[in-house]
mmCIF file of C-alpha atoms and ligand atoms in Angstrom:
data_model
loop_
_atom_site.group_PDB
_atom_site.id
_atom_site.type_symbol
_atom_site.label_atom_id
_atom_site.label_comp_id
_atom_site.label_asym_id
_atom_site.label_seq_id
_atom_site.Cartn_x
_atom_site.Cartn_y
_atom_site.Cartn_z
ATOM 1 C CA MET A 1 41.016 2.275 17.252
ATOM 2 C CA LYS A 2 44.015 4.602 17.020
ATOM 3 C CA ILE A 3 42.848 8.111 16.199
ATOM 4 C CA GLU A 4 45.620 8.827 13.914
ATOM 5 C CA ALA A 5 44.499 12.087 12.366
ATOM 6 C CA ILE A 6 41.608 14.168 12.671
ATOM 7 C CA GLU A 7 40.497 16.603 9.841
ATOM 8 C CA LEU A 8 38.316 19.514 10.280
ATOM 9 C CA ARG A 9 36.540 21.983 7.597
ATOM 10 C CA GLU A 10 34.396 25.004 7.368
ATOM 11 C CA LEU A 11 31.928 24.869 4.640
ATOM 12 C CA HIS A 12 29.850 27.811 3.420
ATOM 13 C CA THR A 13 26.563 26.839 2.309
ATOM 14 C CA ASN A 14 22.950 28.657 1.534
ATOM 15 C CA MET A 15 19.796 27.197 2.023
ATOM 16 C CA LEU A 16 17.073 27.368 -0.754
ATOM 17 C CA PHE A 17 14.900 29.552 1.327
ATOM 18 C CA SER A 18 14.992 31.543 4.660
ATOM 19 C CA PHE A 19 14.155 30.072 7.752
ATOM 20 C CA GLN A 20 12.304 32.191 10.463
ATOM 21 C CA THR A 21 11.920 31.024 13.977
ATOM 22 C CA SER A 22 11.406 32.761 17.272
ATOM 23 C CA PHE A 23 15.137 33.231 17.544
ATOM 24 C CA GLY A 24 16.206 34.672 14.176
ATOM 25 C CA GLU A 25 16.502 34.245 10.419
ATOM 26 C CA GLU A 26 18.802 31.921 8.944
ATOM 27 C CA GLN A 27 19.651 31.305 4.963
ATOM 28 C CA PHE A 28 23.252 31.566 5.013
ATOM 29 C CA LEU A 29 24.827 28.882 7.028
ATOM 30 C CA ARG A 30 28.515 27.953 8.151
ATOM 31 C CA LYS A 31 28.871 24.069 8.850
ATOM 32 C CA LEU A 32 31.704 22.310 10.121
ATOM 33 C CA ILE A 33 32.515 18.570 9.239
ATOM 34 C CA LEU A 34 35.014 16.320 10.688
ATOM 35 C CA VAL A 35 37.067 13.314 9.233
ATOM 36 C CA LEU A 36 38.537 10.922 11.828
ATOM 37 C CA HIS A 37 41.247 8.886 10.329
ATOM 38 C CA THR A 38 41.857 5.577 12.006
ATOM 39 C CA ASP A 39 42.956 2.163 11.316
ATOM 40 C CA GLY A 40 42.683 2.165 7.759
ATOM 41 C CA VAL A 41 38.961 3.812 7.739
ATOM 42 C CA GLU A 42 37.584 7.095 7.848
ATOM 43 C CA GLY A 43 34.764 8.242 10.140
ATOM 44 C CA TYR A 44 32.633 11.133 9.463
ATOM 45 C CA GLY A 45 31.030 13.465 11.808
ATOM 46 C CA GLU A 46 29.086 17.014 11.612
ATOM 47 C CA PHE A 47 28.924 19.647 13.924
ATOM 48 C CA THR A 48 25.299 20.868 14.568
ATOM 49 C CA GLY A 49 25.595 24.127 15.802
ATOM 50 C CA HIS A 50 25.010 27.266 13.911
ATOM 51 C CA ASN A 51 26.486 30.548 12.713
ATOM 52 C CA PHE A 52 24.975 32.652 16.133
ATOM 53 C CA PRO A 53 23.999 31.049 19.779
ATOM 54 C CA GLY A 54 20.314 31.661 19.131
ATOM 55 C CA TYR A 55 19.424 28.038 19.627
ATOM 56 C CA SER A 56 22.298 26.653 21.809
ATOM 57 C CA TYR A 57 25.175 28.865 23.132
ATOM 58 C CA GLU A 58 27.485 26.529 20.777
ATOM 59 C CA THR A 59 28.253 28.334 17.471
ATOM 60 C CA VAL A 60 30.443 27.209 14.658
ATOM 61 C CA ASP A 61 33.476 29.208 16.329
ATOM 62 C CA THR A 62 33.134 27.617 19.617
ATOM 63 C CA GLY A 63 32.650 24.305 17.926
ATOM 64 C CA TRP A 64 35.950 24.839 16.037
ATOM 65 C CA ASP A 65 37.694 26.403 19.097
ATOM 66 C CA CYS A 66 36.874 23.357 21.544
ATOM 67 C CA LEU A 67 37.778 20.846 19.030
ATOM 68 C CA GLU A 68 41.111 22.491 17.885
ATOM 69 C CA GLN A 69 42.048 23.321 21.602
ATOM 70 C CA HIS A 70 40.654 21.069 23.599
ATOM 71 C CA ILE A 71 38.966 17.711 22.246
ATOM 72 C CA ILE A 72 41.675 16.780 19.447
ATOM 73 C CA PRO A 73 44.781 17.292 21.472
ATOM 74 C CA GLN A 74 43.351 15.132 24.024
ATOM 75 C CA VAL A 75 42.612 12.100 21.803
ATOM 76 C CA LEU A 76 45.157 12.376 18.887
ATOM 77 C CA GLY A 77 47.313 9.628 18.900
ATOM 78 C CA LYS A 78 45.567 7.577 21.611
ATOM 79 C CA SER A 79 43.289 4.096 20.986
ATOM 80 C CA TYR A 80 39.795 3.747 22.377
ATOM 81 C CA GLU A 81 37.564 0.494 22.008
ATOM 82 C CA THR A 82 34.502 2.272 22.650
ATOM 83 C CA PRO A 83 32.289 5.310 22.348
ATOM 84 C CA ALA A 84 32.089 5.173 26.086
ATOM 85 C CA GLN A 85 35.579 5.222 26.757
ATOM 86 C CA LEU A 86 36.281 8.015 24.298
ATOM 87 C CA LEU A 87 33.592 10.043 26.221
ATOM 88 C CA HIS A 88 35.298 9.078 29.407
ATOM 89 C CA GLU A 89 38.509 10.699 28.116
ATOM 90 C CA LEU A 90 36.443 13.816 27.266
ATOM 91 C CA ARG A 91 34.603 14.238 30.476
ATOM 92 C CA PHE A 92 36.656 17.039 31.510
ATOM 93 C CA ILE A 93 34.736 19.153 29.076
ATOM 94 C CA ARG A 94 31.806 20.803 30.432
ATOM 95 C CA GLY A 95 28.908 21.332 27.975
ATOM 96 C CA HIS A 96 29.888 21.689 24.365
ATOM 97 C CA ASN A 97 28.123 18.577 23.508
ATOM 98 C CA MET A 98 27.921 19.441 19.609
ATOM 99 C CA ALA A 99 31.712 19.732 19.379
ATOM 100 C CA VAL A 100 32.080 16.422 21.339
ATOM 101 C CA ALA A 101 29.288 15.118 19.398
ATOM 102 C CA ALA A 102 31.024 15.733 16.143
ATOM 103 C CA LEU A 103 33.900 13.449 17.243
ATOM 104 C CA GLU A 104 31.966 10.868 18.977
ATOM 105 C CA SER A 105 29.760 10.393 16.164
ATOM 106 C CA ALA A 106 32.772 9.964 13.844
ATOM 107 C CA PHE A 107 34.190 7.219 15.981
ATOM 108 C CA TRP A 108 30.768 5.243 15.661
ATOM 109 C CA ASP A 109 31.054 5.631 12.044
ATOM 110 C CA ALA A 110 34.631 4.445 11.821
ATOM 111 C CA GLN A 111 33.740 1.771 14.325
ATOM 112 C CA ALA A 112 30.995 0.453 12.036
ATOM 113 C CA LYS A 113 33.149 0.452 9.117
ATOM 114 C CA ALA A 114 35.543 -1.260 10.458
ATOM 115 C CA ALA A 115 33.225 -4.195 11.545
ATOM 116 C CA GLY A 116 31.783 -3.758 7.911
ATOM 117 C CA LEU A 117 28.373 -3.306 9.494
ATOM 118 C CA PRO A 118 25.901 -0.148 8.809
ATOM 119 C CA LEU A 119 25.717 1.894 12.163
ATOM 120 C CA TRP A 120 22.061 1.062 12.715
ATOM 121 C CA VAL A 121 23.210 -2.164 13.891
ATOM 122 C CA LEU A 122 26.001 -1.258 16.120
ATOM 123 C CA LEU A 123 23.251 1.398 17.537
ATOM 124 C CA GLY A 124 20.677 -1.514 17.991
ATOM 125 C CA GLY A 125 18.146 -0.218 15.524
ATOM 126 C CA GLN A 126 15.412 -1.869 13.895
ATOM 127 C CA ASN A 127 13.185 0.562 11.487
ATOM 128 C CA LEU A 128 14.789 1.132 8.250
ATOM 129 C CA GLU A 129 11.991 3.247 6.920
ATOM 130 C CA ILE A 130 11.781 6.407 8.731
ATOM 131 C CA PRO A 131 8.418 8.158 8.536
ATOM 132 C CA VAL A 132 9.469 12.159 8.080
ATOM 133 C CA GLY A 133 7.799 15.472 9.315
ATOM 134 C CA ALA A 134 8.896 19.000 7.795
ATOM 135 C CA SER A 135 9.704 22.056 9.976
ATOM 136 C CA LEU A 136 8.305 25.003 8.485
ATOM 137 C CA GLY A 137 9.359 28.514 9.167
ATOM 138 C CA ILE A 138 7.615 31.474 10.095
ATOM 139 C CA GLN A 139 5.667 32.614 6.845
ATOM 140 C CA PRO A 140 4.646 36.358 6.387
ATOM 141 C CA THR A 141 0.908 35.705 6.151
ATOM 142 C CA VAL A 142 -1.493 33.259 7.285
ATOM 143 C CA GLU A 143 -2.249 32.667 3.733
ATOM 144 C CA GLU A 144 1.229 31.565 2.895
ATOM 145 C CA THR A 145 1.365 29.358 6.125
ATOM 146 C CA VAL A 146 -1.824 27.610 4.512
ATOM 147 C CA GLU A 147 -0.348 27.222 1.159
ATOM 148 C CA ILE A 148 3.140 25.888 2.291
ATOM 149 C CA ALA A 149 1.296 23.447 4.629
ATOM 150 C CA GLN A 150 -0.697 22.027 1.599
ATOM 151 C CA ARG A 151 2.270 21.844 -0.666
ATOM 152 C CA HIS A 152 4.518 19.629 2.010
ATOM 153 C CA LYS A 153 1.286 17.550 2.783
ATOM 154 C CA ALA A 154 1.408 17.203 -1.022
ATOM 155 C CA GLU A 155 4.855 16.078 -0.866
ATOM 156 C CA GLY A 156 4.162 13.274 1.411
ATOM 157 C CA TYR A 157 5.381 14.458 4.931
ATOM 158 C CA ARG A 158 3.636 12.752 7.632
ATOM 159 C CA ARG A 159 3.650 15.594 10.139
ATOM 160 C CA LEU A 160 3.896 19.491 9.622
ATOM 161 C CA LYS A 161 5.574 21.337 12.502
ATOM 162 C CA PHE A 162 5.169 25.304 12.390
ATOM 163 C CA LYS A 163 7.483 27.646 13.987
ATOM 164 C CA ILE A 164 5.513 30.125 16.437
ATOM 165 C CA LYS A 165 6.397 33.260 18.152
ATOM 166 C CA PRO A 166 4.697 35.727 20.419
ATOM 167 C CA GLY A 167 1.793 37.350 18.110
ATOM 168 C CA TRP A 168 2.283 34.276 15.510
ATOM 169 C CA ASP A 169 0.721 31.507 16.846
ATOM 170 C CA VAL A 170 -3.111 30.507 17.078
ATOM 171 C CA ALA A 171 -4.193 32.889 14.177
ATOM 172 C CA PRO A 172 -2.030 30.737 11.315
ATOM 173 C CA LEU A 173 -2.378 27.307 13.081
ATOM 174 C CA ARG A 174 -6.232 27.891 13.440
ATOM 175 C CA ALA A 175 -6.260 28.597 9.715
ATOM 176 C CA VAL A 176 -3.843 25.482 8.810
ATOM 177 C CA ARG A 177 -6.126 23.212 10.955
ATOM 178 C CA ASP A 178 -9.269 24.484 9.113
ATOM 179 C CA ALA A 179 -7.496 23.599 5.626
ATOM 180 C CA LEU A 180 -5.921 20.169 6.878
ATOM 181 C CA PRO A 181 -8.533 18.827 9.492
ATOM 182 C CA ASP A 182 -6.689 15.354 9.876
ATOM 183 C CA MET A 183 -3.135 16.184 9.215
ATOM 184 C CA PRO A 184 -0.841 15.415 12.291
ATOM 185 C CA LEU A 185 0.558 19.130 13.198
ATOM 186 C CA THR A 186 2.686 20.723 15.817
ATOM 187 C CA VAL A 187 4.375 23.847 16.689
ATOM 188 C CA ASP A 188 7.700 24.672 17.968
ATOM 189 C CA ALA A 189 8.061 28.167 19.974
ATOM 190 C CA ASN A 190 11.907 27.562 20.442
ATOM 191 C CA SER A 191 11.538 29.051 24.291
ATOM 192 C CA ALA A 192 9.878 32.065 23.073
ATOM 193 C CA TYR A 193 7.191 32.232 25.779
ATOM 194 C CA THR A 194 6.679 32.617 29.638
ATOM 195 C CA LEU A 195 3.884 31.052 31.959
ATOM 196 C CA THR A 196 1.975 34.436 31.442
ATOM 197 C CA ASN A 197 1.337 33.245 28.146
ATOM 198 C CA ALA A 198 -0.539 30.265 29.090
ATOM 199 C CA ARG A 199 -3.651 31.324 27.432
ATOM 200 C CA VAL A 200 -2.030 31.020 24.011
ATOM 201 C CA PHE A 201 -1.553 27.419 24.674
ATOM 202 C CA GLN A 202 -4.565 26.707 26.128
ATOM 203 C CA GLU A 203 -6.133 28.250 22.625
ATOM 204 C CA LEU A 204 -3.469 25.694 20.786
ATOM 205 C CA ASP A 205 -4.769 23.123 22.868
ATOM 206 C CA GLU A 206 -8.247 23.030 21.005
ATOM 207 C CA LEU A 207 -6.698 22.313 17.606
ATOM 208 C CA GLY A 208 -5.483 18.747 18.117
ATOM 209 C CA LEU A 209 -2.160 19.302 17.903
ATOM 210 C CA ASP A 210 0.369 16.032 18.288
ATOM 211 C CA TYR A 211 2.495 18.049 20.778
ATOM 212 C CA ILE A 212 3.860 21.650 21.379
ATOM 213 C CA GLU A 213 7.383 21.982 20.991
ATOM 214 C CA GLN A 214 9.677 23.898 23.865
ATOM 215 C CA PRO A 215 7.093 26.536 24.834
ATOM 216 C CA LEU A 216 9.270 27.866 27.615
ATOM 217 C CA ALA A 217 12.706 28.723 28.565
ATOM 218 C CA TYR A 218 15.311 26.151 27.888
ATOM 219 C CA ASP A 219 16.191 25.876 31.833
ATOM 220 C CA ASP A 220 12.907 25.904 33.086
ATOM 221 C CA LEU A 221 11.473 22.264 33.557
ATOM 222 C CA LEU A 222 9.315 23.787 36.634
ATOM 223 C CA ASP A 223 7.332 26.105 34.286
ATOM 224 C CA HIS A 224 7.147 23.604 31.742
ATOM 225 C CA ALA A 225 5.690 21.159 34.238
ATOM 226 C CA GLN A 226 2.912 24.065 35.446
ATOM 227 C CA LEU A 227 1.969 24.431 31.753
ATOM 228 C CA GLN A 228 1.531 20.618 31.179
ATOM 229 C CA LYS A 229 -1.096 20.690 33.787
ATOM 230 C CA LEU A 230 -2.986 23.288 31.851
ATOM 231 C CA LEU A 231 -3.199 21.227 28.656
ATOM 232 C CA ALA A 232 -4.357 17.936 27.200
ATOM 233 C CA THR A 233 -1.704 18.496 24.049
ATOM 234 C CA PRO A 234 1.604 16.912 25.503
ATOM 235 C CA ILE A 235 4.742 19.066 25.540
ATOM 236 C CA CYS A 236 7.599 17.634 23.807
ATOM 237 C CA LEU A 237 11.096 19.028 25.111
ATOM 238 C CA ASP A 238 13.927 20.190 22.727
ATOM 239 C CA GLU A 239 16.294 22.788 24.341
ATOM 240 C CA SER A 240 15.853 21.602 27.873
ATOM 241 C CA ILE A 241 17.131 17.987 27.269
ATOM 242 C CA HIS A 242 21.041 17.959 27.162
ATOM 243 C CA SER A 243 21.588 14.280 28.946
ATOM 244 C CA PRO A 244 19.939 11.441 30.207
ATOM 245 C CA GLU A 245 19.531 12.986 33.680
ATOM 246 C CA ASP A 246 17.469 15.965 32.048
ATOM 247 C CA ALA A 247 15.302 13.562 30.189
ATOM 248 C CA ARG A 248 14.644 11.719 33.682
ATOM 249 C CA LYS A 249 14.137 15.010 35.526
ATOM 250 C CA GLY A 250 11.645 16.433 32.676
ATOM 251 C CA LEU A 251 9.932 13.427 32.435
ATOM 252 C CA ALA A 252 9.235 12.401 35.999
ATOM 253 C CA GLY A 253 8.330 16.194 36.540
ATOM 254 C CA ASP A 254 5.791 15.843 33.736
ATOM 255 C CA ALA A 255 7.384 19.223 32.392
ATOM 256 C CA GLY A 256 6.944 17.106 28.853
ATOM 257 C CA ARG A 257 5.557 13.946 27.554
ATOM 258 C CA VAL A 258 7.742 13.584 24.302
ATOM 259 C CA ILE A 259 11.302 14.336 23.513
ATOM 260 C CA ASN A 260 12.905 15.704 20.413
ATOM 261 C CA ILE A 261 16.309 13.744 20.558
ATOM 262 C CA LYS A 262 19.151 15.317 18.679
ATOM 263 C CA MET A 263 22.262 13.845 18.769
ATOM 264 C CA GLY A 264 24.602 16.956 18.860
ATOM 265 C CA ARG A 265 22.526 18.644 21.533
ATOM 266 C CA VAL A 266 23.095 15.397 23.988
ATOM 267 C CA ARG A 267 26.600 14.600 23.163
ATOM 268 C CA GLY A 268 26.499 12.032 20.570
ATOM 269 C CA HIS A 269 25.001 8.680 19.886
ATOM 270 C CA ARG A 270 25.740 7.155 23.027
ATOM 271 C CA GLN A 271 23.787 9.461 25.062
ATOM 272 C CA ALA A 272 21.147 9.766 22.470
ATOM 273 C CA ARG A 273 20.422 6.284 22.913
ATOM 274 C CA ARG A 274 20.776 6.649 26.829
ATOM 275 C CA VAL A 275 18.029 9.505 26.434
ATOM 276 C CA HIS A 276 16.026 7.228 24.278
ATOM 277 C CA GLU A 277 16.243 4.478 27.048
ATOM 278 C CA VAL A 278 14.992 7.082 29.753
ATOM 279 C CA ALA A 279 12.046 7.847 27.498
ATOM 280 C CA GLN A 280 11.057 4.262 26.898
ATOM 281 C CA SER A 281 11.182 3.995 30.871
ATOM 282 C CA PHE A 282 8.490 6.523 31.023
ATOM 283 C CA ALA A 283 6.557 5.265 27.727
ATOM 284 C CA ALA A 284 7.362 8.490 26.371
ATOM 285 C CA PRO A 285 7.452 8.566 22.747
ATOM 286 C CA VAL A 286 10.644 10.321 20.942
ATOM 287 C CA TRP A 287 11.719 11.507 17.538
ATOM 288 C CA CYS A 288 14.560 12.507 15.825
ATOM 289 C CA GLY A 289 15.379 16.600 15.482
ATOM 290 C CA GLY A 290 17.279 18.194 12.982
ATOM 291 C CA MET A 291 19.745 21.095 12.612
ATOM 292 C CA MET A 292 19.069 21.458 8.975
ATOM 293 C CA GLU A 293 22.140 18.989 8.704
ATOM 294 C CA LEU A 294 24.277 18.211 5.504
ATOM 295 C CA GLY A 295 24.288 14.545 4.119
ATOM 296 C CA ILE A 296 26.966 13.687 7.051
ATOM 297 C CA GLY A 297 24.558 14.693 9.907
ATOM 298 C CA ARG A 298 21.459 13.650 8.000
ATOM 299 C CA ALA A 299 22.577 10.074 7.858
ATOM 300 C CA HIS A 300 23.644 10.178 11.566
ATOM 301 C CA ASN A 301 20.248 11.076 12.352
ATOM 302 C CA LEU A 302 18.423 8.716 10.056
ATOM 303 C CA HIS A 303 20.394 5.902 11.806
ATOM 304 C CA LEU A 304 19.432 6.589 15.007
ATOM 305 C CA SER A 305 15.863 7.131 14.143
ATOM 306 C CA SER A 306 15.771 3.185 13.593
ATOM 307 C CA LEU A 307 15.786 2.695 17.486
ATOM 308 C CA GLU A 308 12.531 1.196 18.359
ATOM 309 C CA GLY A 309 11.385 4.328 20.538
ATOM 310 C CA PHE A 310 11.548 6.521 17.477
ATOM 311 C CA THR A 311 7.695 6.097 16.793
ATOM 312 C CA LEU A 312 6.846 10.081 15.857
ATOM 313 C CA PRO A 313 8.098 11.536 12.352
ATOM 314 C CA GLY A 314 11.567 12.811 12.555
ATOM 315 C CA ASP A 315 12.471 16.459 11.262
ATOM 316 C CA THR A 316 14.609 14.323 8.809
ATOM 317 C CA SER A 317 13.111 15.788 5.842
ATOM 318 C CA SER A 318 14.686 15.582 2.231
ATOM 319 C CA ALA A 319 18.007 17.016 1.743
ATOM 320 C CA SER A 320 16.644 18.653 -1.676
ATOM 321 C CA ARG A 321 14.012 20.524 0.688
ATOM 322 C CA TYR A 322 17.176 22.691 1.827
ATOM 323 C CA TRP A 323 20.130 22.197 -0.823
ATOM 324 C CA GLU A 324 20.652 22.522 -4.043
ATOM 325 C CA LYS A 325 23.374 20.028 -3.585
ATOM 326 C CA ASP A 326 24.526 18.382 -0.944
ATOM 327 C CA ILE A 327 28.070 17.038 0.125
ATOM 328 C CA THR A 328 27.175 13.371 -0.218
ATOM 329 C CA ASN A 329 27.260 11.494 -3.479
ATOM 330 C CA GLU A 330 23.917 9.697 -2.090
ATOM 331 C CA VAL A 331 20.954 12.148 -2.181
ATOM 332 C CA LEU A 332 18.915 11.601 1.440
ATOM 333 C CA ASP A 333 15.524 12.468 0.047
ATOM 334 C CA ALA A 334 12.222 10.862 1.300
ATOM 335 C CA VAL A 335 9.610 9.385 -1.098
ATOM 336 C CA ASP A 336 6.331 9.117 0.109
ATOM 337 C CA GLY A 337 7.193 10.680 3.481
ATOM 338 C CA VAL A 338 9.723 8.112 4.335
ATOM 339 C CA GLN A 339 13.346 8.372 4.323
ATOM 340 C CA LYS A 340 15.224 4.923 4.162
ATOM 341 C CA VAL A 341 18.279 4.597 6.364
ATOM 342 C CA PRO A 342 21.406 4.586 4.366
ATOM 343 C CA GLU A 343 22.841 1.099 3.105
ATOM 344 C CA GLY A 344 26.220 0.201 3.177
ATOM 345 C CA ALA A 345 29.115 0.266 6.267
ATOM 346 C CA GLY A 346 29.014 3.052 8.647
ATOM 347 C CA ILE A 347 26.583 5.924 7.906
ATOM 348 C CA GLY A 348 26.422 4.500 4.501
ATOM 349 C CA VAL A 349 27.281 7.687 2.727
ATOM 350 C CA THR A 350 30.325 8.853 0.670
ATOM 351 C CA LEU A 351 31.314 12.184 0.212
ATOM 352 C CA ASP A 352 31.599 14.571 -3.026
ATOM 353 C CA ASN A 353 34.947 15.430 -2.223
ATOM 354 C CA ASP A 354 35.231 18.098 -5.414
ATOM 355 C CA PHE A 355 32.065 19.749 -4.436
ATOM 356 C CA ILE A 356 33.251 19.902 -0.898
ATOM 357 C CA GLU A 357 36.423 21.533 -1.917
ATOM 358 C CA THR A 358 34.650 24.177 -3.893
ATOM 359 C CA ILE A 359 32.488 25.181 -0.405
ATOM 360 C CA SER A 360 35.299 24.935 1.887
ATOM 361 C CA VAL A 361 36.568 28.014 3.087
ATOM 362 C CA ARG A 362 38.673 26.426 6.151
ATOM 363 C CA HIS A 363 40.765 23.060 6.385
ATOM 364 C CA GLN A 364 42.938 22.013 9.017
ATOM 365 C CA MET A 365 44.441 18.412 9.421
ATOM 366 C CA TYR A 366 45.558 17.347 12.989
ATOM 367 C CA LYS A 367 47.957 14.484 13.088
ATOM 368 C CA GLY A 368 49.043 12.302 15.769
ATOM 369 C CA SER A 369 52.409 10.883 16.421
HETATM 370 O O1 OSB B 1 13.835 23.873 16.950
HETATM 371 O O2 OSB B 1 13.905 21.938 15.886
HETATM 372 C C1 OSB B 1 14.098 23.123 16.367
HETATM 373 C C2 OSB B 1 16.549 24.232 13.027
HETATM 374 C C3 OSB B 1 17.431 24.595 13.737
HETATM 375 C C4 OSB B 1 17.328 25.149 15.161
HETATM 376 C C5 OSB B 1 16.400 24.586 15.791
HETATM 377 C C6 OSB B 1 15.378 23.585 14.885
HETATM 378 C C7 OSB B 1 15.478 23.582 13.821
HETATM 379 C C8 OSB B 1 14.565 23.056 13.435
HETATM 380 C C9 OSB B 1 14.416 22.444 11.762
HETATM 381 O O3 OSB B 1 13.001 22.876 13.267
HETATM 382 C C10 OSB B 1 14.873 21.038 11.584
HETATM 383 C C11 OSB B 1 15.313 20.443 10.454
HETATM 384 O O4 OSB B 1 14.668 20.245 9.437
HETATM 385 O O5 OSB B 1 16.605 20.372 10.376
HETATM 386 MG MG1 MG B 2 12.799 22.472 18.493
#
């Protein structure tokens, strides 16, 4: 497939609510989407980094810069037969996985469209009905936490994940557990704690959580392994896993027993699939994480979630939870806590270009010779 042209666009969006985590608060989100023009088909990708380097060092600005200065000039006008070949071409770029993934995922979409097949077929998936959970931000009070938990349970979500931070952890979770004794519950600390806080996790350990997501530093598998020894609840690694090698080290060292796979964080679908394979070799369940993606990223996530090891509900909740209006014509909403993998060739969604134009603040077309 020849890379004839690549289009980048920055979009400005506002979520329907303010989302608070241990690393900050987000409502206004800058987004980057990528359109790959090749062999008469268009592939769509979405950059999953955010406005500021809280979750990852990558931001919308580093994403645009890395694509414009390094990735696009390297591939423009060239032909690649497989995603592996494209990744090989880009091996000189250290890190910046989300920037690479924006292009790599668009390449998969274009390849699937060229073959007339849905992306999940190319990825080797099988489950087309994806159980979904909701990721709930830090609330102002315990009462509001219980209320939002009850509301999302009533909407059908199969698992509720609560963001925690030091000083906001055991009390809200205990209240939710009392209110919802049988509901699958999890917490996500986004790296806000150290081993000195082990007591907090031992108290959370009593609440029957499905897992505790990324309690400690992103680069600290050793301390995660120490903490896992103290707990019956599995640790789930998110920020720590940037490659299949990280997954092997994390699981072999028992730093965690579950992996949250985010395609952008691990450099695209091919690497995401390899992380999934490593997890399968350890019999560790995985699930698909989210970065509050728009319809392009969300569709990619749903296709990835079709792989057999994705046995836990993903953070692929309804688009209408986050957005008054999405950029795709198809509305990716869950029904009874289940999202269907979009049908049709490629990622199976089409763009609402008129709407995209209205929220677009930057647009650049890069053409090969
Ligand atoms: O840690 O999983 C995370 C959002 C932004 C950055 C990091 C995370 C999240 C979420 C939201 O939890 C998941 C979603 O619904 O897209
Ligand atoms: Mg997380």
